[in-house]
Short mmCIF file of C-alpha atoms (C1' of nucleotides) in Angstrom, two decimals:
data_model
loop_
_atom_site.label_atom_id
_atom_site.label_comp_id
_atom_site.label_asym_id
_atom_site.label_seq_id
_atom_site.Cartn_x
_atom_site.Cartn_y
_atom_site.Cartn_z
CA MET P 29 1.48 -85.05 -20.78
CA MET P 30 -0.60 -85.47 -23.88
CA GLU P 31 -2.25 -82.11 -23.67
CA LEU P 32 -3.65 -80.43 -26.68
CA THR P 33 -2.58 -76.80 -26.53
CA ARG P 34 -5.01 -73.92 -26.70
CA LYS P 35 -3.85 -73.34 -30.22
CA GLY P 36 -4.95 -76.83 -31.18
CA GLU P 37 -8.27 -76.32 -29.49
CA TYR P 38 -8.84 -73.03 -31.30
CA ALA P 39 -7.85 -74.63 -34.57
CA ILE P 40 -10.50 -77.30 -34.16
CA ARG P 41 -13.18 -74.85 -33.12
CA GLY P 42 -12.36 -72.60 -36.05
CA ILE P 43 -12.29 -75.17 -38.79
CA VAL P 44 -15.36 -76.96 -37.46
CA TYR P 45 -17.17 -73.64 -37.72
CA LEU P 46 -16.16 -73.52 -41.38
CA ALA P 47 -17.33 -77.07 -41.86
CA LYS P 48 -20.75 -76.11 -40.55
CA GLN P 49 -21.23 -73.43 -43.20
CA PRO P 50 -23.19 -74.09 -46.38
CA ALA P 51 -20.86 -75.38 -49.11
CA GLY P 52 -19.09 -72.57 -50.91
CA LYS P 53 -19.85 -69.94 -48.28
CA VAL P 54 -16.89 -67.66 -47.62
CA VAL P 55 -16.57 -66.36 -44.08
CA LEU P 56 -14.35 -63.78 -42.42
CA VAL P 57 -11.86 -64.63 -39.72
CA SER P 58 -13.49 -61.95 -37.64
CA GLU P 59 -16.78 -63.81 -37.82
CA VAL P 60 -15.22 -67.13 -36.92
CA ALA P 61 -13.26 -65.53 -34.11
CA GLU P 62 -16.35 -64.01 -32.59
CA ALA P 63 -18.45 -67.12 -33.00
CA THR P 64 -15.85 -69.36 -31.43
CA GLY P 65 -14.64 -66.95 -28.77
CA VAL P 66 -11.06 -66.84 -29.97
CA SER P 67 -8.79 -63.85 -30.40
CA GLN P 68 -9.06 -62.76 -34.02
CA THR P 69 -5.36 -62.19 -34.62
CA PHE P 70 -4.44 -65.51 -33.12
CA LEU P 71 -7.04 -67.36 -35.12
CA ALA P 72 -5.89 -65.57 -38.27
CA LYS P 73 -2.45 -67.09 -37.85
CA ILE P 74 -3.95 -70.51 -37.37
CA PHE P 75 -6.02 -70.15 -40.52
CA GLN P 76 -2.94 -69.09 -42.43
CA ASN P 77 -1.42 -72.39 -41.41
CA PHE P 78 -4.46 -74.18 -42.72
CA ALA P 79 -4.30 -72.25 -45.98
CA LYS P 80 -0.68 -73.18 -46.61
CA LEU P 81 -1.59 -76.84 -46.28
CA GLY P 82 -4.70 -76.53 -48.41
CA LEU P 83 -7.06 -77.41 -45.58
CA VAL P 84 -8.79 -74.12 -46.30
CA ASN P 85 -8.88 -71.76 -49.25
CA SER P 86 -8.54 -68.05 -48.71
CA PHE P 87 -9.55 -64.95 -50.62
CA ARG P 88 -8.32 -61.45 -50.07
CA GLY P 89 -10.03 -58.15 -50.41
CA THR P 90 -13.65 -57.20 -50.15
CA GLY P 91 -15.83 -60.26 -49.95
CA GLY P 92 -12.78 -62.29 -49.04
CA GLY P 93 -12.40 -64.78 -46.25
CA PHE P 94 -12.02 -68.50 -45.81
CA LEU P 95 -13.75 -71.72 -46.74
CA LEU P 96 -12.80 -75.36 -46.52
CA GLY P 97 -10.24 -76.53 -49.04
CA ARG P 98 -12.02 -79.81 -49.63
CA LEU P 99 -15.05 -81.74 -48.52
CA PRO P 100 -15.45 -82.02 -44.76
CA SER P 101 -15.35 -85.77 -45.17
CA ARG P 102 -11.88 -85.46 -46.66
CA ILE P 103 -10.35 -83.53 -43.78
CA THR P 104 -9.36 -85.55 -40.75
CA LEU P 105 -8.94 -84.42 -37.20
CA ARG P 106 -5.36 -85.53 -37.41
CA GLN P 107 -4.68 -83.19 -40.31
CA VAL P 108 -6.17 -80.32 -38.37
CA VAL P 109 -4.23 -81.02 -35.21
CA GLU P 110 -0.94 -81.65 -36.98
CA ALA P 111 -1.39 -78.49 -39.03
CA VAL P 112 -0.95 -76.38 -35.92
CA GLU P 113 0.81 -78.61 -33.44
CA GLY P 114 3.19 -80.44 -35.71
CA PRO P 115 3.47 -84.19 -36.05
CA ILE P 116 2.31 -86.46 -33.24
CA ILE P 117 5.47 -87.33 -31.39
CA PRO P 118 5.15 -88.67 -27.88
CA ASN P 119 8.89 -88.78 -27.30
CA ARG P 120 11.79 -86.84 -28.72
CA CYS P 121 13.56 -90.05 -29.63
CA LEU P 122 11.12 -90.61 -32.43
CA THR P 123 12.16 -87.36 -34.04
CA GLU P 124 15.67 -88.18 -35.10
CA GLU P 125 16.68 -91.65 -36.03
CA GLY P 126 19.65 -92.98 -34.12
CA ALA P 127 19.46 -90.26 -31.52
CA CYS P 128 18.56 -92.81 -28.89
CA THR P 129 21.65 -94.57 -27.65
CA ARG P 130 20.62 -95.36 -24.12
CA GLU P 131 19.67 -98.95 -23.41
CA SER P 132 16.95 -98.19 -20.93
CA LEU P 133 15.38 -95.68 -23.20
CA CYS P 134 15.45 -98.00 -26.14
CA MET P 135 13.27 -100.52 -24.34
CA VAL P 136 10.76 -97.75 -23.91
CA HIS P 137 11.01 -96.68 -27.49
CA PRO P 138 8.62 -99.23 -29.01
CA VAL P 139 6.01 -98.28 -26.44
CA TRP P 140 6.01 -94.69 -27.61
CA ARG P 141 5.91 -95.82 -31.17
CA LYS P 142 2.80 -97.82 -30.42
CA ILE P 143 1.17 -94.85 -28.70
CA GLN P 144 2.03 -92.70 -31.66
CA SER P 145 0.40 -95.02 -34.15
CA GLU P 146 -2.65 -95.61 -31.97
CA VAL P 147 -3.31 -91.94 -31.49
CA ALA P 148 -2.69 -91.23 -35.14
CA SER P 149 -5.21 -93.82 -36.23
CA ILE P 150 -7.83 -92.58 -33.80
CA LEU P 151 -7.44 -89.05 -35.10
CA ASP P 152 -7.37 -90.29 -38.68
CA ALA P 153 -10.73 -91.93 -38.20
CA VAL P 154 -12.52 -88.68 -37.37
CA THR P 155 -13.39 -86.20 -40.11
CA LEU P 156 -14.79 -82.70 -40.10
CA GLU P 157 -18.00 -84.17 -41.40
CA ASP P 158 -18.34 -86.07 -38.15
CA LEU P 159 -17.45 -83.07 -36.05
CA ALA P 160 -19.80 -80.71 -37.84
CA LYS P 161 -22.84 -82.78 -36.96
CA GLU P 162 -25.05 -81.20 -34.37
CA LYS P 163 -25.15 -83.02 -31.14
CA LYS P 164 -28.49 -84.66 -30.45
CA MET H 9 1.54 -82.58 -29.16
CA MET H 10 1.89 -85.67 -27.02
CA GLU H 11 5.43 -85.05 -26.02
CA LEU H 12 6.89 -86.58 -22.96
CA THR H 13 8.84 -83.88 -21.17
CA ARG H 14 12.47 -84.22 -20.26
CA LYS H 15 11.35 -84.75 -16.70
CA GLY H 16 9.35 -87.77 -17.76
CA GLU H 17 12.26 -89.11 -19.71
CA TYR H 18 14.61 -88.67 -16.76
CA ALA H 19 12.09 -90.31 -14.48
CA ILE H 20 11.98 -93.40 -16.65
CA ARG H 21 15.74 -93.59 -17.02
CA GLY H 22 16.20 -93.21 -13.30
CA ILE H 23 13.70 -95.75 -12.10
CA VAL H 24 14.71 -98.26 -14.76
CA TYR H 25 18.23 -97.96 -13.42
CA LEU H 26 16.88 -98.88 -10.01
CA ALA H 27 14.97 -101.78 -11.48
CA LYS H 28 18.19 -103.14 -12.94
CA GLN H 29 19.88 -103.33 -9.56
CA PRO H 30 20.03 -106.56 -7.56
CA ALA H 31 16.98 -106.84 -5.31
CA GLY H 32 17.47 -104.94 -2.05
CA LYS H 33 20.43 -102.93 -3.27
CA VAL H 34 20.27 -99.30 -2.12
CA VAL H 35 21.75 -96.76 -4.50
CA LEU H 36 22.54 -93.07 -4.25
CA VAL H 37 20.87 -90.45 -6.40
CA SER H 38 24.32 -89.28 -7.33
CA GLU H 39 25.08 -92.68 -8.78
CA VAL H 40 21.85 -92.86 -10.71
CA ALA H 41 22.33 -89.32 -11.95
CA GLU H 42 25.78 -90.05 -13.24
CA ALA H 43 24.81 -93.35 -14.81
CA THR H 44 21.81 -91.89 -16.61
CA GLY H 45 23.34 -88.55 -17.50
CA VAL H 46 20.83 -86.47 -15.59
CA SER H 47 21.42 -83.48 -13.32
CA GLN H 48 21.61 -84.80 -9.79
CA THR H 49 19.46 -82.15 -8.15
CA PHE H 50 16.79 -82.49 -10.77
CA LEU H 51 16.73 -86.24 -10.49
CA ALA H 52 16.58 -85.95 -6.72
CA LYS H 53 13.34 -84.04 -6.99
CA ILE H 54 11.94 -86.67 -9.31
CA PHE H 55 12.88 -89.44 -6.89
CA GLN H 56 11.21 -87.56 -4.08
CA ASN H 57 8.05 -87.69 -6.13
CA PHE H 58 8.46 -91.41 -6.49
CA ALA H 59 9.05 -91.82 -2.79
CA LYS H 60 5.86 -89.98 -1.86
CA LEU H 61 3.88 -92.36 -4.03
CA GLY H 62 5.67 -95.42 -2.75
CA LEU H 63 7.20 -96.27 -6.12
CA VAL H 64 10.55 -96.16 -4.38
CA ASN H 65 11.70 -96.41 -0.77
CA SER H 66 14.28 -94.00 0.52
CA PHE H 67 16.78 -93.99 3.36
CA ARG H 68 18.58 -91.00 4.74
CA GLY H 69 22.04 -90.64 6.14
CA THR H 70 25.17 -92.61 5.54
CA GLY H 71 24.46 -95.72 3.53
CA GLY H 72 21.15 -94.20 2.50
CA GLY H 73 19.70 -93.97 -0.95
CA PHE H 74 16.85 -95.40 -2.97
CA LEU H 75 15.46 -98.72 -4.04
CA LEU H 76 12.23 -99.81 -5.66
CA GLY H 77 9.17 -99.72 -3.45
CA ARG H 78 7.82 -102.97 -4.86
CA LEU H 79 8.66 -105.63 -7.38
CA PRO H 80 9.53 -104.30 -10.83
CA SER H 81 6.66 -106.37 -12.18
CA ARG H 82 4.27 -104.38 -9.97
CA ILE H 83 5.30 -100.95 -11.22
CA THR H 84 3.83 -99.88 -14.53
CA LEU H 85 5.15 -97.34 -16.96
CA ARG H 86 1.95 -95.42 -16.49
CA GLN H 87 2.57 -95.08 -12.76
CA VAL H 88 6.05 -93.78 -13.45
CA VAL H 89 4.96 -91.28 -16.05
CA GLU H 90 1.97 -90.05 -14.07
CA ALA H 91 4.11 -89.69 -10.97
CA VAL H 92 6.01 -86.85 -12.57
CA GLU H 93 3.78 -85.58 -15.35
CA GLY H 94 0.43 -85.85 -13.69
CA PRO H 95 -2.56 -87.69 -15.09
CA ILE H 96 -2.82 -88.39 -18.79
CA ILE H 97 -5.09 -85.70 -20.12
CA PRO H 98 -5.11 -85.02 -23.83
CA ASN H 99 -7.50 -82.08 -23.56
CA ARG H 100 -8.29 -79.61 -20.84
CA CYS H 101 -11.97 -80.40 -21.14
CA LEU H 102 -11.43 -83.74 -19.50
CA THR H 103 -10.13 -82.07 -16.39
CA GLU H 104 -13.28 -80.47 -15.10
CA GLU H 105 -16.65 -81.98 -15.74
CA GLY H 106 -19.14 -79.63 -17.29
CA ALA H 107 -16.48 -77.14 -18.30
CA CYS H 108 -17.13 -77.90 -21.94
CA THR H 109 -20.16 -76.00 -23.15
CA ARG H 110 -19.23 -75.54 -26.79
CA GLU H 111 -21.06 -77.72 -29.31
CA SER H 112 -18.13 -78.13 -31.67
CA LEU H 113 -15.86 -79.04 -28.84
CA CYS H 114 -18.25 -81.54 -27.40
CA MET H 115 -18.22 -83.60 -30.58
CA VAL H 116 -14.47 -83.78 -30.18
CA HIS H 117 -14.68 -84.69 -26.56
CA PRO H 118 -15.29 -88.43 -26.96
CA VAL H 119 -12.31 -88.65 -29.28
CA TRP H 120 -9.96 -87.35 -26.61
CA ARG H 121 -11.51 -89.64 -24.10
CA LYS H 122 -10.75 -92.56 -26.36
CA ILE H 123 -7.16 -91.43 -26.81
CA GLN H 124 -6.83 -91.09 -23.07
CA SER H 125 -7.98 -94.61 -22.39
CA GLU H 126 -5.92 -96.11 -25.21
CA VAL H 127 -2.73 -94.48 -24.05
CA ALA H 128 -3.43 -95.36 -20.45
CA SER H 129 -3.89 -99.00 -21.28
CA ILE H 130 -0.74 -99.14 -23.38
CA LEU H 131 1.26 -97.66 -20.52
CA ASP H 132 -0.46 -99.91 -18.02
CA ALA H 133 0.67 -102.95 -19.94
CA VAL H 134 4.37 -102.19 -19.55
CA THR H 135 6.15 -102.82 -16.28
CA LEU H 136 9.60 -102.01 -15.01
CA GLU H 137 10.36 -105.69 -15.29
CA ASP H 138 9.90 -105.42 -19.04
CA LEU H 139 11.94 -102.25 -19.25
CA ALA H 140 14.82 -103.56 -17.17
CA LYS H 141 15.50 -106.40 -19.55
CA GLU H 142 18.67 -105.98 -21.52
CA LYS H 143 18.16 -105.46 -25.17
CA LYS H 144 19.31 -108.38 -27.29
"C1'" DT S 1 -6.46 -44.19 -60.19
"C1'" DT S 2 -7.83 -44.18 -55.46
"C1'" DA S 3 -9.83 -45.89 -51.51
"C1'" DC S 4 -11.17 -49.69 -49.02
"C1'" DT S 5 -11.02 -54.40 -47.50
"C1'" DA S 6 -9.10 -58.68 -46.06
"C1'" DT S 7 -5.47 -62.05 -45.91
"C1'" DG S 8 0.01 -62.95 -45.64
"C1'" DA S 9 4.26 -62.47 -43.41
"C1'" DT S 10 7.01 -61.34 -39.82
"C1'" DA S 11 8.72 -59.33 -35.83
"C1'" DC S 12 7.77 -58.37 -31.13
"C1'" DA S 13 5.89 -58.86 -26.22
"C1'" DA S 14 3.78 -61.02 -22.38
"C1'" DA S 15 2.59 -64.99 -19.80
"C1'" DA S 16 3.01 -69.66 -18.51
"C1'" DA S 17 5.41 -73.88 -18.12
"C1'" DA S 18 9.57 -76.54 -17.91
"C1'" DA S 19 14.13 -77.14 -16.35
"C1'" DG S 20 17.41 -76.55 -13.21
"C1'" DT S 21 19.84 -74.56 -8.62
"C1'" DG S 22 20.51 -73.45 -3.77
"C1'" DT S 23 19.64 -73.56 1.05
"C1'" DC S 24 18.62 -75.50 5.09
"C1'" DA S 25 16.17 -79.02 7.89
"C1'" DA S 26 15.85 -83.89 9.33
"C1'" DG S 27 17.25 -88.40 9.91
"C1'" DT S 28 21.14 -92.14 10.09
"C1'" DA S 29 25.69 -94.30 10.74
"C1'" DT S 30 30.20 -94.18 12.66
"C1'" DA D 7 29.96 -84.76 17.40
"C1'" DT D 8 30.55 -85.30 12.48
"C1'" DA D 9 29.98 -86.67 8.03
"C1'" DC D 10 26.51 -88.32 4.97
"C1'" DT D 11 22.20 -88.48 2.46
"C1'" DT D 12 17.35 -87.53 1.54
"C1'" DG D 13 13.22 -83.94 2.28
"C1'" DA D 14 11.14 -79.65 1.66
"C1'" DC D 15 10.82 -75.45 -0.46
"C1'" DA D 16 12.06 -71.20 -2.40
"C1'" DC D 17 14.26 -69.29 -6.25
"C1'" DT D 18 16.28 -68.53 -11.04
"C1'" DT D 19 16.84 -69.41 -15.81
"C1'" DT D 20 15.31 -71.08 -20.11
"C1'" DT D 21 11.93 -72.50 -23.32
"C1'" DT D 22 7.38 -72.71 -25.03
"C1'" DT D 23 2.99 -70.91 -25.52
"C1'" DT D 24 0.02 -67.29 -26.32
"C1'" DG D 25 -1.00 -63.24 -28.07
"C1'" DT D 26 -0.25 -58.38 -30.41
"C1'" DA D 27 1.33 -55.04 -33.79
"C1'" DT D 28 2.95 -53.61 -38.14
"C1'" DC D 29 3.35 -53.49 -42.77
"C1'" DA D 30 3.09 -55.84 -47.22
"C1'" DT D 31 0.16 -57.94 -50.77
"C1'" DA D 32 -3.78 -58.80 -53.33
"C1'" DG D 33 -8.47 -58.20 -54.52
"C1'" DT D 34 -12.91 -55.22 -55.04
"C1'" DA D 35 -15.30 -51.21 -56.12
"C1'" DA D 36 -16.05 -46.49 -57.09
#
DNA sequence: TTACTATGATACAAAAAAAGTGTCAAGTAT
DNA sequence: ATACTTGACACTTTTTTTGTATCATAGTAA
């Protein structure tokens, strides 16, 4: 339970690499892939996800590549994770309203809701600016 | 991310059903399975997990079945979930110490650790006694 | 225009995990 | 003995994850 998938891990590695670049620097997926040790084609798909959501901007053709879509301080870890893994949902019941008819399950329901909001707020509190800092 | 599997859901339904029984009452898996709408063979495996950990006691043969291994107030939701899903680990890095060599990842590390402990404490705070209460 | 480069979209394939079944052994009651 | 019920374990099916391949699209440069 609660595991971040490899995709989510790669997504973080990749976008943190972008966040570490000088502002305005455009980098290739191939470079990011090599630097982070992730398959290039897989990472490319992840970055396309980011691009659709505006987390990164992309440019095609010679000299093309990716850069952050906004300031690192304006991109949260939650946005990154949800971009590739979908919304934080600890239990299927939270997905569809009214789908949970079982008494026993409904007592559990508020617990999952609490977990959901706790985790969301923890991830909301961390930005790419934080993550891009070198460890001392 | 963060989804409880069906197995975890079944586990909760099943053991909550046990918690709702009169103290000392032994019930068959088949009964629990039918009442909770879970495949009997699948639920049986889940209950065997519980039995190994002492969350439930089991009796074989005619008149056999399952009952809670201790008071509902002494069984936490965390114990139930971990019994079938394994320990709460939001990121693979937390599994093996020293497996995380990547700078970018290591900045993320403490965040997952925080999530882990938050979720654990939320689940620790809920017991089967709470869950067995009828909803008003 | 033509060639080259890099992302975008989408379909496909392989691997891993989850979900579920089946068989037989072991213990218990009548 | 016989019927009943859990225990252990191997096996199958389904779903999800992970990754690859192909071609389209757009931009750059000669």
